[in-house]
Amino acid sequence: MNFWKISAGTACVIGKKKIKANALPTTAYIMLGEKCKNNCQFCAQSRESAARTDLLSRVTWPTVAIEEATAGINAAYTAGKLKRACLQVVDSSDSWEHTVRAVESLHNRSEVPICVGSHLETVEQAEELVARGAERVCIALDAVTPALYANVKNGDWAATWNLLLACAEALPGRITTHLIVGLGESEEEMVQRMAICIDKSISIGLFAFTPVRGTALAEKLPPDIATYRRIQIAHQLLKRGYSQDVIAYQNGCISAYKVPEAELFAVLLDGQAFQTSGCMDCNRPYYNERPGGVMYNYPHPLTLLEVMEAIEVCGIVRGVHDELANY
């Protein structure tokens, strides 16, 4: 392989493509391979998907020669336009070889921090990636329950979960996972899984399920924005050290945050709860969204009005208008 696929936004940042965008990525996104041997029902790259091969979620991925890509990423990192690089590797018979080569290519040519999302089977593989220059390793769980995992990923949830926990123990503070809201889990199930991840120092990249034409779940609706906002707030509380006991439920849905109103607003007013989550400096513009559509994950700092609207949308936090009047 003498070329990489890079996201359209990344191509724009390194001067290889012109696009109109309200927000450009602060991470260089690189996809290695196509047509995964796995069969995740939501993924454009899955084995039985009929989606375009240059798609991952809503993002297109033009090809760029490796030398040009690494030089462009290094220049953008040096200029402060990019803060990290993320390798997203499609699972194939030679994906491990491609992953190792890509990590070494980037690490040898740039000081950019590298995150790797690749199919791994052992803790030793994760440790080798770190030894070769990766700062972080992502093991995507995606579905938070075994039943959902079996249904939408056609795989062994326990094996992935146990590997995730083992890697977090072996490489503390270096492991990330992805969780997708809207696959059929309850809000309570999502929060319970997030709480365990955070307790194990596993960073969480929250995604909203995104229907993509040509995939098995193309006709499934994305999650309700109120559900997503409630989960984002719960995620932020957990990251700030609150116990999951402060989150109340009714029929599996979050019904209240048992935190004093002023304290809750103090946690939420910086807007970080509603920005893209996961590895530091990853903003993933428009992975879940269409320009002008519902903004699940903001790729930039929010205005005070956007923060208040996001809190109000969740439907269970009172005092939003009073708090806004104070500013």
XYZ file of C-alpha atoms in Angstrom:
327
model
C 0.000 0.000 0.000
C 1.618 3.257 -1.163
C -1.298 5.539 -0.363
C -3.603 6.361 2.513
C -7.205 7.434 2.569
C -7.618 10.621 4.564
C -10.858 12.326 5.500
C -11.995 15.156 3.260
C -11.510 17.611 6.123
C -7.980 16.351 6.746
C -7.205 16.702 3.039
C -8.346 20.311 3.251
C -6.208 21.057 6.314
C -3.043 19.702 4.647
C -3.746 21.489 1.354
C -4.810 18.523 -0.786
C -8.478 19.404 -1.240
C -10.689 22.485 -1.089
C -13.973 22.168 0.755
C -16.450 24.528 2.356
C -16.759 23.767 6.042
C -17.863 25.563 9.186
C -15.349 23.494 11.154
C -12.218 21.646 10.074
C -10.725 18.690 11.937
C -8.106 19.236 14.606
C -7.105 15.590 14.198
C -5.789 14.057 10.974
C -8.054 11.090 10.207
C -6.476 8.293 8.166
C -8.307 5.171 6.984
C -6.321 2.094 5.989
C -7.959 -0.569 3.806
C -11.528 -1.072 2.648
C -14.287 -3.677 2.807
C -13.794 -5.035 6.299
C -14.048 -8.777 6.891
C -16.424 -7.989 9.769
C -20.077 -7.221 9.204
C -21.124 -4.354 11.483
C -24.647 -3.447 10.397
C -24.094 0.310 10.660
C -20.751 0.566 8.844
C -20.160 1.542 5.213
C -16.997 -0.589 5.194
C -18.630 -3.794 6.455
C -18.401 -7.013 4.492
C -21.961 -6.982 3.126
C -22.394 -3.219 2.849
C -23.414 -1.784 -0.523
C -22.280 1.710 0.467
C -19.563 3.586 -1.376
C -16.086 2.311 -0.461
C -14.824 5.875 0.062
C -17.259 6.421 2.950
C -16.973 5.961 6.697
C -20.024 7.325 8.499
C -20.938 10.478 6.509
C -17.323 11.298 5.653
C -15.607 10.818 2.280
C -11.978 9.680 2.126
C -9.839 10.765 -0.868
C -6.566 8.907 -1.461
C -3.180 10.585 -0.964
C 0.314 9.162 -1.418
C 1.827 8.232 1.956
C 4.830 10.546 1.583
C 2.564 13.484 0.741
C 0.180 12.654 3.583
C 2.885 12.370 6.244
C 4.619 15.534 5.050
C 1.332 17.444 5.019
C 0.316 16.190 8.468
C 3.713 17.077 9.911
C 3.577 20.583 8.421
C 0.025 21.123 9.718
C 0.999 19.837 13.164
C 4.049 22.110 13.275
C 1.828 25.052 12.275
C -0.679 24.207 15.027
C -3.483 23.337 12.595
C -3.554 19.676 13.668
C -3.113 18.376 17.215
C -3.028 14.595 16.646
C -3.439 11.863 14.030
C -5.896 8.971 14.171
C -5.406 5.746 12.217
C -8.704 3.974 11.571
C -7.902 0.530 10.212
C -10.343 -1.712 8.354
C -9.994 -5.336 9.529
C -8.426 -7.576 6.883
C -5.864 -10.354 6.591
C -3.022 -7.839 6.368
C -4.423 -5.039 8.542
C -1.901 -5.601 11.344
C 1.022 -5.182 8.945
C -0.518 -1.995 7.501
C -1.172 -0.659 10.997
C 2.402 -1.135 12.196
C 3.849 0.409 9.030
C 1.540 3.418 9.255
C 2.388 4.054 12.915
C 6.091 3.895 12.116
C 5.724 6.155 9.057
C 3.993 8.844 11.072
C 6.149 8.482 14.165
C 9.395 8.658 12.175
C 8.350 11.759 10.256
C 6.473 13.789 12.851
C 6.002 14.394 16.560
C 2.218 14.377 16.117
C 0.505 12.248 18.822
C -0.951 9.116 17.235
C -4.115 7.215 18.126
C -4.740 3.809 16.531
C -8.120 2.151 16.072
C -7.470 -1.329 14.692
C -8.688 -4.888 15.187
C -6.564 -6.313 17.999
C -6.652 -9.749 19.560
C -4.094 -9.433 22.355
C -2.786 -6.993 24.938
C 0.673 -7.546 23.471
C -0.450 -6.027 20.170
C -1.632 -2.889 21.943
C 1.657 -2.698 23.829
C 3.598 -3.090 20.572
C 1.707 -0.212 18.968
C 2.588 2.016 21.902
C 6.212 0.876 21.764
C 6.346 1.775 18.057
C 5.059 5.295 18.649
C 1.298 5.294 19.251
C 0.173 7.505 22.119
C -3.270 5.893 22.424
C -5.035 2.740 21.258
C -8.772 2.550 20.567
C -10.754 -0.673 20.924
C -14.271 0.112 19.743
C -16.979 -1.607 21.752
C -19.761 0.357 19.985
C -22.671 -1.654 21.414
C -23.011 -1.570 25.199
C -24.746 -4.937 25.757
C -23.882 -8.459 24.596
C -27.244 -8.887 22.844
C -26.889 -5.670 20.846
C -23.293 -6.511 19.965
C -24.312 -9.913 18.634
C -27.122 -8.329 16.619
C -25.389 -5.329 15.062
C -21.743 -6.422 15.033
C -22.144 -10.191 14.626
C -19.359 -10.743 17.119
C -18.302 -11.778 20.603
C -19.013 -8.911 23.008
C -17.296 -10.606 25.952
C -14.047 -11.047 24.028
C -13.952 -7.369 23.031
C -14.944 -6.148 26.488
C -12.391 -8.330 28.250
C -9.647 -7.216 25.858
C -10.617 -3.583 26.439
C -10.345 -4.024 30.206
C -7.066 -5.929 29.946
C -5.509 -3.254 27.724
C -6.686 -0.522 30.111
C -4.940 -2.331 32.959
C -1.727 -2.884 30.995
C -1.637 0.604 29.452
C -3.295 2.916 31.998
C -4.527 6.191 30.551
C -3.789 5.161 26.961
C -6.980 3.335 25.964
C -10.076 4.735 24.246
C -13.321 3.080 23.236
C -16.287 4.112 21.094
C -19.892 3.816 22.273
C -22.791 4.377 19.878
C -26.044 5.797 21.202
C -29.166 4.653 19.384
C -28.525 1.004 18.563
C -31.357 -0.127 20.838
C -29.870 0.198 24.324
C -31.616 1.998 27.165
C -30.177 5.209 28.579
C -29.560 3.351 31.825
C -27.567 0.625 30.061
C -25.453 3.259 28.333
C -24.690 5.086 31.572
C -23.817 1.875 33.389
C -21.307 0.935 30.683
C -19.838 4.444 30.614
C -19.389 4.385 34.388
C -17.325 1.189 34.245
C -15.172 2.553 31.416
C -14.463 5.777 33.269
C -13.689 3.872 36.458
C -11.063 1.951 34.465
C -9.632 5.206 32.985
C -10.906 4.321 29.497
C -11.706 7.446 27.477
C -15.071 7.340 25.717
C -15.831 8.623 22.253
C -19.616 9.031 22.180
C -21.271 8.668 18.793
C -24.884 9.007 17.707
C -26.012 6.178 15.441
C -25.830 7.491 11.889
C -27.823 5.807 9.086
C -25.725 5.440 5.933
C -27.192 4.486 2.556
C -26.190 0.980 1.521
C -25.753 -0.374 5.050
C -28.062 -2.880 6.751
C -29.340 -0.186 9.138
C -29.831 2.484 6.478
C -33.525 2.857 7.338
C -33.040 3.033 11.116
C -33.537 6.474 12.654
C -30.769 8.245 14.581
C -31.363 8.695 18.318
C -33.656 11.387 19.619
C -31.588 14.467 20.440
C -33.097 14.681 23.948
C -31.830 11.162 24.677
C -28.389 12.037 23.380
C -28.208 15.233 25.452
C -29.210 13.367 28.629
C -26.459 10.829 28.019
C -23.914 13.560 27.266
C -24.736 15.250 30.578
C -24.441 11.932 32.417
C -21.100 11.320 30.703
C -19.817 14.704 31.816
C -20.902 14.128 35.401
C -19.120 10.776 35.452
C -15.957 12.321 33.993
C -16.067 15.011 36.668
C -16.008 12.365 39.382
C -19.696 12.055 40.250
C -21.036 8.609 41.080
C -23.628 7.099 38.768
C -25.857 7.115 41.858
C -26.622 10.790 41.151
C -28.450 9.744 37.979
C -32.060 8.654 38.407
C -34.104 6.606 35.933
C -37.680 5.877 35.036
C -38.335 2.907 32.753
C -34.689 2.915 31.652
C -34.643 6.627 30.744
C -32.730 9.260 32.697
C -35.326 11.160 34.727
C -33.177 13.393 36.955
C -29.669 14.379 37.984
C -29.532 14.425 41.757
C -27.116 17.339 41.857
C -27.944 20.839 43.171
C -29.039 23.073 40.309
C -26.229 25.623 40.711
C -23.662 22.815 40.906
C -25.034 21.140 37.782
C -24.859 24.371 35.780
C -21.297 24.906 36.991
C -20.382 21.518 35.508
C -22.139 22.182 32.195
C -21.630 25.857 31.411
C -18.281 25.396 29.655
C -20.126 23.343 27.013
C -17.624 20.498 26.987
C -20.389 17.985 27.699
C -21.791 18.635 24.220
C -18.538 18.750 22.276
C -16.988 15.747 20.555
C -15.636 13.328 23.151
C -12.876 10.745 23.012
C -9.162 11.364 22.594
C -7.930 14.859 23.382
C -8.111 17.264 20.410
C -10.433 14.999 18.406
C -13.391 16.993 17.088
C -14.697 14.712 14.238
C -16.649 17.354 12.273
C -19.833 15.963 10.723
C -19.256 12.284 11.448
C -22.760 12.219 12.958
C -24.260 15.327 11.415
C -25.280 16.973 8.195
C -24.332 20.663 7.829
C -27.318 22.636 9.039
C -28.853 19.577 10.702
C -29.050 18.388 14.290
C -25.672 18.886 15.984
C -25.088 15.832 18.151
C -21.399 16.507 18.820
C -20.224 20.098 18.465
C -16.787 20.224 16.769
C -15.982 23.593 18.371
C -16.493 25.398 21.703
C -20.136 26.306 22.231
C -21.564 29.749 22.726
C -23.474 30.341 25.947
C -26.738 30.245 23.995
C -25.804 26.900 22.419
C -24.975 25.512 25.862
C -28.313 26.612 27.276
C -30.206 25.207 24.310
C -28.394 21.876 24.675
C -29.251 21.700 28.376
C -32.866 22.652 27.745
C -33.279 20.034 25.000
C -32.539 17.227 27.461
C -35.963 17.987 28.972
C -35.227 17.307 32.650
C -33.076 20.244 33.843
C -34.972 23.183 35.253
C -33.824 26.765 35.641
C -32.265 27.166 32.179
C -33.987 30.470 31.452
C -33.204 31.815 34.918
C -29.575 30.846 34.513
C -29.400 32.493 31.093
C -30.872 35.693 32.535
C -27.960 35.836 34.991
C -25.599 36.388 32.068
